[in-house]
Amino acid sequence: GRETVQSLTVDIENAEALLQLVEELGEVQRRLEQVADGDESVSAADVLSAMRPVAADLRHTVMDIRLMPLETATSGLQRVVRRIARDQGKQVRFDVEGADVKLDRSIIERIGDPLVHLVRNAVDHGIEPPAEREKNDKPPEGRLVLRARREGDTVVVELEDDGRGIDLDAVRQAAVERGVADERALAAMSDDEVYDLVFHSQFSTRDEVTEVS
C-alpha cells in the first residue's frame, strides 16, 4: 500500500485567515462568558448569531488547507507505466491532464492504489504490442491519459487508453466460465451491464496469470 500523507503545506493566506478566526472566536467566547455571568446587556441569541459565520469560515478554511493536488497521488504512475511497458515490449506514452486539481487529503490517500491498479491494467490488457497496433493501422506507441476536472463540488477522474478496448464476447464467456453470471442472465443484460461485470472480484478474461494481472 501507499504511505499515508504525513504533512500539509499551509500558505500564508490560510495561516492568516486562521489567526483572524481564532481572534474572532476569542471575542465570541468573551461574550459567552458575559452571558454565563448573567450580564443582561448581552443575549445568547446575539452571541450565537455572531458565532455562526465564524464557525462556517473556520470550517471552510480548514477544508481548504486539507486540499492537495492530484499530482500528489499520480507522481509515481509514470514509472509504473514505463516498467510494465518495458517488460511487455510495448510503447506507451502516459499523460496527466489536470494534475493541479485539488482533492481532500483523505481522498488523495485512498485514490493512489486504485489509480496504480487502473494504470497497470490499461497497459497490460488495453495497449497492444507495437506489431499488432501497426497491423491495425495504429501508431506503434499507445497513449494513456489520466484526466481530472472539477464539476461543482465533485472531482471527476478518468483514465483513457487507445488500446483494443473490452471484448464483450470475451467478457460474457469469462463470466460464464467463472460462475459470475449464467447465460440466461447475460442474455438479459445490456452492454453496459456486461461491461460492469469486469469489476466483479472473481472476474478475469486471462487464460494465464501474468505478474501484472
PDB file of N, CA, C and O in Angstrom, residues 89-167:
ATOM      1  N   GLY A  89       7.374  -5.268 -23.735  1.00  0.00           N
ATOM      2  CA  GLY A  89       7.771  -4.895 -25.088  1.00  0.00           C
ATOM      3  C   GLY A  89       6.785  -3.965 -25.773  1.00  0.00           C
ATOM      4  O   GLY A  89       6.613  -4.011 -26.996  1.00  0.00           O
ATOM      5  N   LYS A  90       6.149  -3.095 -24.990  1.00  0.00           N
ATOM      6  CA  LYS A  90       5.170  -2.174 -25.542  1.00  0.00           C
ATOM      7  C   LYS A  90       5.714  -0.746 -25.497  1.00  0.00           C
ATOM      8  O   LYS A  90       6.631  -0.439 -24.736  1.00  0.00           O
ATOM      9  N   GLN A  91       5.126   0.097 -26.336  1.00  0.00           N
ATOM     10  CA  GLN A  91       5.476   1.514 -26.331  1.00  0.00           C
ATOM     11  C   GLN A  91       4.244   2.294 -25.848  1.00  0.00           C
ATOM     12  O   GLN A  91       3.179   2.216 -26.465  1.00  0.00           O
ATOM     13  N   VAL A  92       4.392   2.986 -24.744  1.00  0.00           N
ATOM     14  CA  VAL A  92       3.239   3.672 -24.148  1.00  0.00           C
ATOM     15  C   VAL A  92       3.632   5.091 -23.719  1.00  0.00           C
ATOM     16  O   VAL A  92       4.618   5.283 -23.018  1.00  0.00           O
ATOM     17  N   ARG A  93       2.847   6.049 -24.158  1.00  0.00           N
ATOM     18  CA  ARG A  93       3.004   7.428 -23.693  1.00  0.00           C
ATOM     19  C   ARG A  93       1.913   7.699 -22.658  1.00  0.00           C
ATOM     20  O   ARG A  93       0.730   7.459 -22.903  1.00  0.00           O
ATOM     21  N   PHE A  94       2.324   8.201 -21.498  1.00  0.00           N
ATOM     22  CA  PHE A  94       1.378   8.465 -20.412  1.00  0.00           C
ATOM     23  C   PHE A  94       1.350   9.956 -20.101  1.00  0.00           C
ATOM     24  O   PHE A  94       2.385  10.574 -19.843  1.00  0.00           O
ATOM     25  N   ASP A  95       0.165  10.553 -20.161  1.00  0.00           N
ATOM     26  CA  ASP A  95      -0.007  11.977 -19.869  1.00  0.00           C
ATOM     27  C   ASP A  95      -1.031  12.161 -18.753  1.00  0.00           C
ATOM     28  O   ASP A  95      -1.986  11.382 -18.638  1.00  0.00           O
ATOM     29  N   VAL A  96      -0.817  13.185 -17.945  1.00  0.00           N
ATOM     30  CA  VAL A  96      -1.772  13.555 -16.899  1.00  0.00           C
ATOM     31  C   VAL A  96      -2.272  14.957 -17.190  1.00  0.00           C
ATOM     32  O   VAL A  96      -1.488  15.886 -17.344  1.00  0.00           O
ATOM     33  N   GLU A  97      -3.589  15.101 -17.288  1.00  0.00           N
ATOM     34  CA  GLU A  97      -4.215  16.400 -17.510  1.00  0.00           C
ATOM     35  C   GLU A  97      -5.018  16.769 -16.265  1.00  0.00           C
ATOM     36  O   GLU A  97      -5.843  16.001 -15.802  1.00  0.00           O
ATOM     37  N   GLY A  98      -4.757  17.927 -15.721  1.00  0.00           N
ATOM     38  CA  GLY A  98      -5.461  18.349 -14.509  1.00  0.00           C
ATOM     39  C   GLY A  98      -4.763  17.910 -13.245  1.00  0.00           C
ATOM     40  O   GLY A  98      -5.405  17.721 -12.209  1.00  0.00           O
ATOM     41  N   ALA A  99      -3.438  17.752 -13.305  1.00  0.00           N
ATOM     42  CA  ALA A  99      -2.680  17.319 -12.123  1.00  0.00           C
ATOM     43  C   ALA A  99      -2.770  18.325 -10.985  1.00  0.00           C
ATOM     44  O   ALA A  99      -2.527  17.985  -9.826  1.00  0.00           O
ATOM     45  N   ASP A 100      -3.128  19.575 -11.316  1.00  0.00           N
ATOM     46  CA  ASP A 100      -3.215  20.603 -10.285  1.00  0.00           C
ATOM     47  C   ASP A 100      -4.599  20.694  -9.644  1.00  0.00           C
ATOM     48  O   ASP A 100      -4.816  21.479  -8.714  1.00  0.00           O
ATOM     49  N   VAL A 101      -5.544  19.864 -10.114  1.00  0.00           N
ATOM     50  CA  VAL A 101      -6.868  19.822  -9.486  1.00  0.00           C
ATOM     51  C   VAL A 101      -6.704  19.313  -8.055  1.00  0.00           C
ATOM     52  O   VAL A 101      -6.011  18.333  -7.809  1.00  0.00           O
ATOM     53  N   LYS A 102      -7.359  19.985  -7.106  1.00  0.00           N
ATOM     54  CA  LYS A 102      -7.141  19.645  -5.703  1.00  0.00           C
ATOM     55  C   LYS A 102      -8.274  18.797  -5.123  1.00  0.00           C
ATOM     56  O   LYS A 102      -9.447  19.019  -5.433  1.00  0.00           O
ATOM     57  N   LEU A 103      -7.882  17.836  -4.291  1.00  0.00           N
ATOM     58  CA  LEU A 103      -8.817  16.973  -3.588  1.00  0.00           C
ATOM     59  C   LEU A 103      -8.454  16.952  -2.112  1.00  0.00           C
ATOM     60  O   LEU A 103      -7.326  17.276  -1.735  1.00  0.00           O
ATOM     61  N   ASP A 104      -9.412  16.518  -1.288  1.00  0.00           N
ATOM     62  CA  ASP A 104      -9.142  16.433   0.135  1.00  0.00           C
ATOM     63  C   ASP A 104      -8.058  15.393   0.409  1.00  0.00           C
ATOM     64  O   ASP A 104      -7.949  14.381  -0.291  1.00  0.00           O
ATOM     65  N   ARG A 105      -7.275  15.653   1.438  1.00  0.00           N
ATOM     66  CA  ARG A 105      -6.166  14.766   1.801  1.00  0.00           C
ATOM     67  C   ARG A 105      -6.625  13.311   1.959  1.00  0.00           C
ATOM     68  O   ARG A 105      -5.934  12.386   1.528  1.00  0.00           O
ATOM     69  N   SER A 106      -7.796  13.085   2.565  1.00  0.00           N
ATOM     70  CA  SER A 106      -8.278  11.717   2.787  1.00  0.00           C
ATOM     71  C   SER A 106      -8.521  10.993   1.470  1.00  0.00           C
ATOM     72  O   SER A 106      -8.282   9.785   1.354  1.00  0.00           O
ATOM     73  N   ILE A 107      -8.985  11.739   0.438  1.00  0.00           N
ATOM     74  CA  ILE A 107      -9.218  11.130  -0.870  1.00  0.00           C
ATOM     75  C   ILE A 107      -7.886  10.845  -1.563  1.00  0.00           C
ATOM     76  O   ILE A 107      -7.708   9.798  -2.198  1.00  0.00           O
ATOM     77  N   ILE A 108      -6.942  11.788  -1.449  1.00  0.00           N
ATOM     78  CA  ILE A 108      -5.619  11.582  -2.032  1.00  0.00           C
ATOM     79  C   ILE A 108      -5.001  10.299  -1.486  1.00  0.00           C
ATOM     80  O   ILE A 108      -4.393   9.514  -2.216  1.00  0.00           O
ATOM     81  N   GLU A 109      -5.172  10.064  -0.176  1.00  0.00           N
ATOM     82  CA  GLU A 109      -4.594   8.874   0.447  1.00  0.00           C
ATOM     83  C   GLU A 109      -5.244   7.598  -0.076  1.00  0.00           C
ATOM     84  O   GLU A 109      -4.596   6.553  -0.194  1.00  0.00           O
ATOM     85  N   ARG A 110      -6.544   7.671  -0.390  1.00  0.00           N
ATOM     86  CA  ARG A 110      -7.287   6.476  -0.789  1.00  0.00           C
ATOM     87  C   ARG A 110      -7.242   6.207  -2.287  1.00  0.00           C
ATOM     88  O   ARG A 110      -7.458   5.067  -2.712  1.00  0.00           O
ATOM     89  N   ILE A 111      -6.981   7.230  -3.089  1.00  0.00           N
ATOM     90  CA  ILE A 111      -7.085   7.076  -4.537  1.00  0.00           C
ATOM     91  C   ILE A 111      -5.809   6.540  -5.174  1.00  0.00           C
ATOM     92  O   ILE A 111      -5.818   6.033  -6.297  1.00  0.00           O
ATOM     93  N   GLY A 112      -4.689   6.616  -4.444  1.00  0.00           N
ATOM     94  CA  GLY A 112      -3.404   6.241  -5.020  1.00  0.00           C
ATOM     95  C   GLY A 112      -3.350   4.807  -5.510  1.00  0.00           C
ATOM     96  O   GLY A 112      -2.998   4.540  -6.677  1.00  0.00           O
ATOM     97  N   ASP A 113      -3.691   3.837  -4.655  1.00  0.00           N
ATOM     98  CA  ASP A 113      -3.625   2.425  -5.035  1.00  0.00           C
ATOM     99  C   ASP A 113      -4.589   2.080  -6.171  1.00  0.00           C
ATOM    100  O   ASP A 113      -4.208   1.362  -7.107  1.00  0.00           O
ATOM    101  N   PRO A 114      -5.857   2.552  -6.139  1.00  0.00           N
ATOM    102  CA  PRO A 114      -6.740   2.280  -7.284  1.00  0.00           C
ATOM    103  C   PRO A 114      -6.203   2.834  -8.599  1.00  0.00           C
ATOM    104  O   PRO A 114      -6.352   2.192  -9.645  1.00  0.00           O
ATOM    105  N   LEU A 115      -5.565   4.001  -8.576  1.00  0.00           N
ATOM    106  CA  LEU A 115      -5.002   4.554  -9.811  1.00  0.00           C
ATOM    107  C   LEU A 115      -3.877   3.679 -10.343  1.00  0.00           C
ATOM    108  O   LEU A 115      -3.776   3.440 -11.549  1.00  0.00           O
ATOM    109  N   VAL A 116      -3.024   3.187  -9.443  1.00  0.00           N
ATOM    110  CA  VAL A 116      -1.954   2.278  -9.865  1.00  0.00           C
ATOM    111  C   VAL A 116      -2.559   1.041 -10.511  1.00  0.00           C
ATOM    112  O   VAL A 116      -2.106   0.575 -11.566  1.00  0.00           O
ATOM    113  N   HIS A 117      -3.596   0.487  -9.894  1.00  0.00           N
ATOM    114  CA  HIS A 117      -4.254  -0.713 -10.424  1.00  0.00           C
ATOM    115  C   HIS A 117      -4.828  -0.462 -11.810  1.00  0.00           C
ATOM    116  O   HIS A 117      -4.658  -1.273 -12.732  1.00  0.00           O
ATOM    117  N   LEU A 118      -5.500   0.682 -11.988  1.00  0.00           N
ATOM    118  CA  LEU A 118      -6.098   1.010 -13.279  1.00  0.00           C
ATOM    119  C   LEU A 118      -5.046   1.200 -14.358  1.00  0.00           C
ATOM    120  O   LEU A 118      -5.202   0.734 -15.499  1.00  0.00           O
ATOM    121  N   VAL A 119      -3.968   1.895 -14.018  1.00  0.00           N
ATOM    122  CA  VAL A 119      -2.900   2.142 -14.987  1.00  0.00           C
ATOM    123  C   VAL A 119      -2.225   0.833 -15.383  1.00  0.00           C
ATOM    124  O   VAL A 119      -1.954   0.589 -16.568  1.00  0.00           O
ATOM    125  N   ARG A 120      -1.961  -0.019 -14.408  1.00  0.00           N
ATOM    126  CA  ARG A 120      -1.339  -1.318 -14.704  1.00  0.00           C
ATOM    127  C   ARG A 120      -2.220  -2.136 -15.645  1.00  0.00           C
ATOM    128  O   ARG A 120      -1.735  -2.731 -16.615  1.00  0.00           O
ATOM    129  N   ASN A 121      -3.524  -2.155 -15.373  1.00  0.00           N
ATOM    130  CA  ASN A 121      -4.444  -2.919 -16.213  1.00  0.00           C
ATOM    131  C   ASN A 121      -4.560  -2.332 -17.611  1.00  0.00           C
ATOM    132  O   ASN A 121      -4.697  -3.068 -18.590  1.00  0.00           O
ATOM    133  N   ALA A 122      -4.513  -1.003 -17.708  1.00  0.00           N
ATOM    134  CA  ALA A 122      -4.622  -0.369 -19.021  1.00  0.00           C
ATOM    135  C   ALA A 122      -3.446  -0.759 -19.911  1.00  0.00           C
ATOM    136  O   ALA A 122      -3.617  -1.049 -21.097  1.00  0.00           O
ATOM    137  N   VAL A 123      -2.253  -0.783 -19.336  1.00  0.00           N
ATOM    138  CA  VAL A 123      -1.076  -1.163 -20.116  1.00  0.00           C
ATOM    139  C   VAL A 123      -1.086  -2.664 -20.391  1.00  0.00           C
ATOM    140  O   VAL A 123      -0.800  -3.109 -21.505  1.00  0.00           O
ATOM    141  N   ASP A 124      -1.440  -3.448 -19.386  1.00  0.00           N
ATOM    142  CA  ASP A 124      -1.405  -4.906 -19.502  1.00  0.00           C
ATOM    143  C   ASP A 124      -2.489  -5.431 -20.435  1.00  0.00           C
ATOM    144  O   ASP A 124      -2.234  -6.226 -21.337  1.00  0.00           O
ATOM    145  N   HIS A 125      -3.735  -4.978 -20.244  1.00  0.00           N
ATOM    146  CA  HIS A 125      -4.877  -5.502 -21.002  1.00  0.00           C
ATOM    147  C   HIS A 125      -5.234  -4.667 -22.219  1.00  0.00           C
ATOM    148  O   HIS A 125      -5.723  -5.209 -23.214  1.00  0.00           O
ATOM    149  N   GLY A 126      -5.050  -3.347 -22.118  1.00  0.00           N
ATOM    150  CA  GLY A 126      -5.573  -2.479 -23.162  1.00  0.00           C
ATOM    151  C   GLY A 126      -4.618  -2.195 -24.295  1.00  0.00           C
ATOM    152  O   GLY A 126      -4.944  -2.409 -25.472  1.00  0.00           O
ATOM    153  N   ILE A 127      -3.428  -1.718 -23.972  1.00  0.00           N
ATOM    154  CA  ILE A 127      -2.471  -1.324 -25.015  1.00  0.00           C
ATOM    155  C   ILE A 127      -1.880  -2.563 -25.685  1.00  0.00           C
ATOM    156  O   ILE A 127      -1.372  -3.467 -25.020  1.00  0.00           O
ATOM    157  N   GLU A 128      -1.937  -2.595 -27.013  1.00  0.00           N
ATOM    158  CA  GLU A 128      -1.432  -3.744 -27.761  1.00  0.00           C
ATOM    159  C   GLU A 128       0.075  -3.602 -28.023  1.00  0.00           C
ATOM    160  O   GLU A 128       0.611  -2.497 -27.988  1.00  0.00           O
ATOM    161  N   PRO A 129       0.746  -4.706 -28.323  1.00  0.00           N
ATOM    162  CA  PRO A 129       2.151  -4.641 -28.742  1.00  0.00           C
ATOM    163  C   PRO A 129       2.266  -3.833 -30.037  1.00  0.00           C
ATOM    164  O   PRO A 129       1.309  -3.764 -30.819  1.00  0.00           O
ATOM    165  N   PRO A 130       3.415  -3.220 -30.295  1.00  0.00           N
ATOM    166  CA  PRO A 130       3.585  -2.368 -31.479  1.00  0.00           C
ATOM    167  C   PRO A 130       3.208  -3.050 -32.796  1.00  0.00           C
ATOM    168  O   PRO A 130       2.542  -2.435 -33.644  1.00  0.00           O
ATOM    169  N   ALA A 131       3.588  -4.309 -32.964  1.00  0.00           N
ATOM    170  CA  ALA A 131       3.295  -5.004 -34.228  1.00  0.00           C
ATOM    171  C   ALA A 131       1.793  -5.135 -34.448  1.00  0.00           C
ATOM    172  O   ALA A 131       1.293  -4.950 -35.574  1.00  0.00           O
ATOM    173  N   GLU A 132       1.066  -5.455 -33.384  1.00  0.00           N
ATOM    174  CA  GLU A 132      -0.390  -5.594 -33.503  1.00  0.00           C
ATOM    175  C   GLU A 132      -1.047  -4.254 -33.809  1.00  0.00           C
ATOM    176  O   GLU A 132      -1.985  -4.171 -34.601  1.00  0.00           O
ATOM    177  N   ARG A 133      -0.532  -3.184 -33.181  1.00  0.00           N
ATOM    178  CA  ARG A 133      -1.097  -1.858 -33.435  1.00  0.00           C
ATOM    179  C   ARG A 133      -0.867  -1.429 -34.883  1.00  0.00           C
ATOM    180  O   ARG A 133      -1.775  -0.907 -35.539  1.00  0.00           O
ATOM    181  N   GLU A 134       0.351  -1.668 -35.389  1.00  0.00           N
ATOM    182  CA  GLU A 134       0.653  -1.280 -36.769  1.00  0.00           C
ATOM    183  C   GLU A 134      -0.187  -2.089 -37.749  1.00  0.00           C
ATOM    184  O   GLU A 134      -0.620  -1.581 -38.782  1.00  0.00           O
ATOM    185  N   LYS A 135      -0.449  -3.344 -37.407  1.00  0.00           N
ATOM    186  CA  LYS A 135      -1.288  -4.205 -38.240  1.00  0.00           C
ATOM    187  C   LYS A 135      -2.701  -3.635 -38.363  1.00  0.00           C
ATOM    188  O   LYS A 135      -3.385  -3.809 -39.375  1.00  0.00           O
ATOM    189  N   ASN A 136      -3.141  -2.940 -37.297  1.00  0.00           N
ATOM    190  CA  ASN A 136      -4.480  -2.340 -37.283  1.00  0.00           C
ATOM    191  C   ASN A 136      -4.451  -0.848 -37.610  1.00  0.00           C
ATOM    192  O   ASN A 136      -5.366  -0.110 -37.239  1.00  0.00           O
ATOM    193  N   ASP A 137      -3.374  -0.428 -38.313  1.00  0.00           N
ATOM    194  CA  ASP A 137      -3.232   0.964 -38.765  1.00  0.00           C
ATOM    195  C   ASP A 137      -3.224   1.966 -37.609  1.00  0.00           C
ATOM    196  O   ASP A 137      -3.757   3.083 -37.719  1.00  0.00           O
ATOM    197  N   LYS A 138      -2.610   1.562 -36.519  1.00  0.00           N
ATOM    198  CA  LYS A 138      -2.429   2.465 -35.382  1.00  0.00           C
ATOM    199  C   LYS A 138      -0.951   2.799 -35.250  1.00  0.00           C
ATOM    200  O   LYS A 138      -0.092   2.022 -35.665  1.00  0.00           O
ATOM    201  N   PRO A 139      -0.631   3.938 -34.635  1.00  0.00           N
ATOM    202  CA  PRO A 139       0.783   4.209 -34.359  1.00  0.00           C
ATOM    203  C   PRO A 139       1.315   3.172 -33.373  1.00  0.00           C
ATOM    204  O   PRO A 139       0.565   2.681 -32.521  1.00  0.00           O
ATOM    205  N   PRO A 140       2.583   2.801 -33.482  1.00  0.00           N
ATOM    206  CA  PRO A 140       3.128   1.765 -32.602  1.00  0.00           C
ATOM    207  C   PRO A 140       3.081   2.139 -31.119  1.00  0.00           C
ATOM    208  O   PRO A 140       3.005   1.268 -30.254  1.00  0.00           O
ATOM    209  N   GLU A 141       3.095   3.442 -30.838  1.00  0.00           N
ATOM    210  CA  GLU A 141       3.059   3.897 -29.448  1.00  0.00           C
ATOM    211  C   GLU A 141       1.616   4.094 -28.997  1.00  0.00           C
ATOM    212  O   GLU A 141       0.857   4.863 -29.580  1.00  0.00           O
ATOM    213  N   GLY A 142       1.242   3.381 -27.941  1.00  0.00           N
ATOM    214  CA  GLY A 142      -0.083   3.560 -27.372  1.00  0.00           C
ATOM    215  C   GLY A 142      -0.119   4.792 -26.492  1.00  0.00           C
ATOM    216  O   GLY A 142       0.912   5.270 -26.021  1.00  0.00           O
ATOM    217  N   ARG A 143      -1.332   5.311 -26.249  1.00  0.00           N
ATOM    218  CA  ARG A 143      -1.465   6.513 -25.413  1.00  0.00           C
ATOM    219  C   ARG A 143      -2.399   6.238 -24.253  1.00  0.00           C
ATOM    220  O   ARG A 143      -3.469   5.649 -24.404  1.00  0.00           O
ATOM    221  N   LEU A 144      -1.943   6.651 -23.093  1.00  0.00           N
ATOM    222  CA  LEU A 144      -2.699   6.512 -21.849  1.00  0.00           C
ATOM    223  C   LEU A 144      -2.819   7.905 -21.236  1.00  0.00           C
ATOM    224  O   LEU A 144      -1.817   8.597 -21.060  1.00  0.00           O
ATOM    225  N   VAL A 145      -4.050   8.333 -20.956  1.00  0.00           N
ATOM    226  CA  VAL A 145      -4.271   9.687 -20.442  1.00  0.00           C
ATOM    227  C   VAL A 145      -5.110   9.630 -19.168  1.00  0.00           C
ATOM    228  O   VAL A 145      -6.178   9.017 -19.147  1.00  0.00           O
ATOM    229  N   LEU A 146      -4.600  10.252 -18.120  1.00  0.00           N
ATOM    230  CA  LEU A 146      -5.353  10.415 -16.875  1.00  0.00           C
ATOM    231  C   LEU A 146      -5.832  11.854 -16.820  1.00  0.00           C
ATOM    232  O   LEU A 146      -5.032  12.781 -16.887  1.00  0.00           O
ATOM    233  N   ARG A 147      -7.149  12.046 -16.726  1.00  0.00           N
ATOM    234  CA  ARG A 147      -7.717  13.391 -16.710  1.00  0.00           C
ATOM    235  C   ARG A 147      -8.471  13.628 -15.409  1.00  0.00           C
ATOM    236  O   ARG A 147      -9.154  12.738 -14.908  1.00  0.00           O
ATOM    237  N   ALA A 148      -8.353  14.827 -14.901  1.00  0.00           N
ATOM    238  CA  ALA A 148      -9.119  15.227 -13.722  1.00  0.00           C
ATOM    239  C   ALA A 148      -9.737  16.592 -13.993  1.00  0.00           C
ATOM    240  O   ALA A 148      -9.095  17.470 -14.550  1.00  0.00           O
ATOM    241  N   ARG A 149     -10.982  16.742 -13.602  1.00  0.00           N
ATOM    242  CA  ARG A 149     -11.661  18.032 -13.762  1.00  0.00           C
ATOM    243  C   ARG A 149     -12.665  18.199 -12.627  1.00  0.00           C
ATOM    244  O   ARG A 149     -13.188  17.221 -12.087  1.00  0.00           O
ATOM    245  N   ARG A 150     -12.895  19.434 -12.286  1.00  0.00           N
ATOM    246  CA  ARG A 150     -13.848  19.743 -11.224  1.00  0.00           C
ATOM    247  C   ARG A 150     -15.203  20.060 -11.839  1.00  0.00           C
ATOM    248  O   ARG A 150     -15.304  20.828 -12.789  1.00  0.00           O
ATOM    249  N   GLU A 151     -16.247  19.430 -11.297  1.00  0.00           N
ATOM    250  CA  GLU A 151     -17.621  19.712 -11.690  1.00  0.00           C
ATOM    251  C   GLU A 151     -18.390  20.076 -10.427  1.00  0.00           C
ATOM    252  O   GLU A 151     -18.858  19.198  -9.700  1.00  0.00           O
ATOM    253  N   GLY A 152     -18.491  21.374 -10.147  1.00  0.00           N
ATOM    254  CA  GLY A 152     -19.127  21.815  -8.907  1.00  0.00           C
ATOM    255  C   GLY A 152     -18.308  21.370  -7.709  1.00  0.00           C
ATOM    256  O   GLY A 152     -17.117  21.672  -7.610  1.00  0.00           O
ATOM    257  N   ASP A 153     -18.947  20.637  -6.800  1.00  0.00           N
ATOM    258  CA  ASP A 153     -18.264  20.145  -5.612  1.00  0.00           C
ATOM    259  C   ASP A 153     -17.621  18.778  -5.840  1.00  0.00           C
ATOM    260  O   ASP A 153     -17.074  18.186  -4.916  1.00  0.00           O
ATOM    261  N   THR A 154     -17.700  18.281  -7.061  1.00  0.00           N
ATOM    262  CA  THR A 154     -17.200  16.936  -7.383  1.00  0.00           C
ATOM    263  C   THR A 154     -15.978  17.021  -8.293  1.00  0.00           C
ATOM    264  O   THR A 154     -15.896  17.894  -9.146  1.00  0.00           O
ATOM    265  N   VAL A 155     -15.042  16.111  -8.078  1.00  0.00           N
ATOM    266  CA  VAL A 155     -13.909  15.981  -8.981  1.00  0.00           C
ATOM    267  C   VAL A 155     -14.060  14.677  -9.757  1.00  0.00           C
ATOM    268  O   VAL A 155     -14.244  13.612  -9.166  1.00  0.00           O
ATOM    269  N   VAL A 156     -14.027  14.766 -11.076  1.00  0.00           N
ATOM    270  CA  VAL A 156     -14.147  13.593 -11.937  1.00  0.00           C
ATOM    271  C   VAL A 156     -12.753  13.200 -12.412  1.00  0.00           C
ATOM    272  O   VAL A 156     -12.015  14.029 -12.951  1.00  0.00           O
ATOM    273  N   VAL A 157     -12.381  11.940 -12.194  1.00  0.00           N
ATOM    274  CA  VAL A 157     -11.079  11.423 -12.625  1.00  0.00           C
ATOM    275  C   VAL A 157     -11.326  10.318 -13.644  1.00  0.00           C
ATOM    276  O   VAL A 157     -12.068   9.370 -13.368  1.00  0.00           O
ATOM    277  N   GLU A 158     -10.735  10.445 -14.820  1.00  0.00           N
ATOM    278  CA  GLU A 158     -10.928   9.481 -15.903  1.00  0.00           C
ATOM    279  C   GLU A 158      -9.580   8.963 -16.394  1.00  0.00           C
ATOM    280  O   GLU A 158      -8.608   9.716 -16.438  1.00  0.00           O
ATOM    281  N   LEU A 159      -9.551   7.699 -16.743  1.00  0.00           N
ATOM    282  CA  LEU A 159      -8.363   7.121 -17.366  1.00  0.00           C
ATOM    283  C   LEU A 159      -8.780   6.564 -18.725  1.00  0.00           C
ATOM    284  O   LEU A 159      -9.723   5.776 -18.814  1.00  0.00           O
ATOM    285  N   GLU A 160      -8.085   7.002 -19.766  1.00  0.00           N
ATOM    286  CA  GLU A 160      -8.436   6.582 -21.129  1.00  0.00           C
ATOM    287  C   GLU A 160      -7.199   6.032 -21.830  1.00  0.00           C
ATOM    288  O   GLU A 160      -6.111   6.592 -21.713  1.00  0.00           O
ATOM    289  N   ASP A 161      -7.383   4.917 -22.542  1.00  0.00           N
ATOM    290  CA  ASP A 161      -6.292   4.411 -23.377  1.00  0.00           C
ATOM    291  C   ASP A 161      -6.819   4.200 -24.791  1.00  0.00           C
ATOM    292  O   ASP A 161      -8.025   4.091 -25.006  1.00  0.00           O
ATOM    293  N   ASP A 162      -5.917   4.172 -25.760  1.00  0.00           N
ATOM    294  CA  ASP A 162      -6.330   3.972 -27.152  1.00  0.00           C
ATOM    295  C   ASP A 162      -6.038   2.541 -27.588  1.00  0.00           C
ATOM    296  O   ASP A 162      -5.721   2.274 -28.740  1.00  0.00           O
ATOM    297  N   GLY A 163      -6.165   1.627 -26.645  1.00  0.00           N
ATOM    298  CA  GLY A 163      -5.904   0.212 -26.928  1.00  0.00           C
ATOM    299  C   GLY A 163      -7.086  -0.503 -27.556  1.00  0.00           C
ATOM    300  O   GLY A 163      -8.003   0.132 -28.085  1.00  0.00           O
ATOM    301  N   ARG A 164      -7.074  -1.797 -27.455  1.00  0.00           N
ATOM    302  CA  ARG A 164      -8.052  -2.625 -28.154  1.00  0.00           C
ATOM    303  C   ARG A 164      -9.447  -2.561 -27.560  1.00  0.00           C
ATOM    304  O   ARG A 164     -10.414  -3.020 -28.172  1.00  0.00           O
ATOM    305  N   GLY A 165      -9.595  -2.033 -26.361  1.00  0.00           N
ATOM    306  CA  GLY A 165     -10.921  -1.959 -25.741  1.00  0.00           C
ATOM    307  C   GLY A 165     -11.313  -3.281 -25.111  1.00  0.00           C
ATOM    308  O   GLY A 165     -10.541  -4.246 -25.083  1.00  0.00           O
ATOM    309  N   ILE A 166     -12.528  -3.335 -24.610  1.00  0.00           N
ATOM    310  CA  ILE A 166     -13.023  -4.532 -23.938  1.00  0.00           C
ATOM    311  C   ILE A 166     -13.850  -5.346 -24.909  1.00  0.00           C
ATOM    312  O   ILE A 166     -14.784  -4.845 -25.542  1.00  0.00           O
ATOM    313  N   ASP A 167     -13.508  -6.610 -25.051  1.00  0.00           N
ATOM    314  CA  ASP A 167     -14.213  -7.533 -25.935  1.00  0.00           C
ATOM    315  C   ASP A 167     -15.433  -8.069 -25.183  1.00  0.00           C
ATOM    316  O   ASP A 167     -15.300  -8.863 -24.250  1.00  0.00           O
TER     317      ASP A 167
END
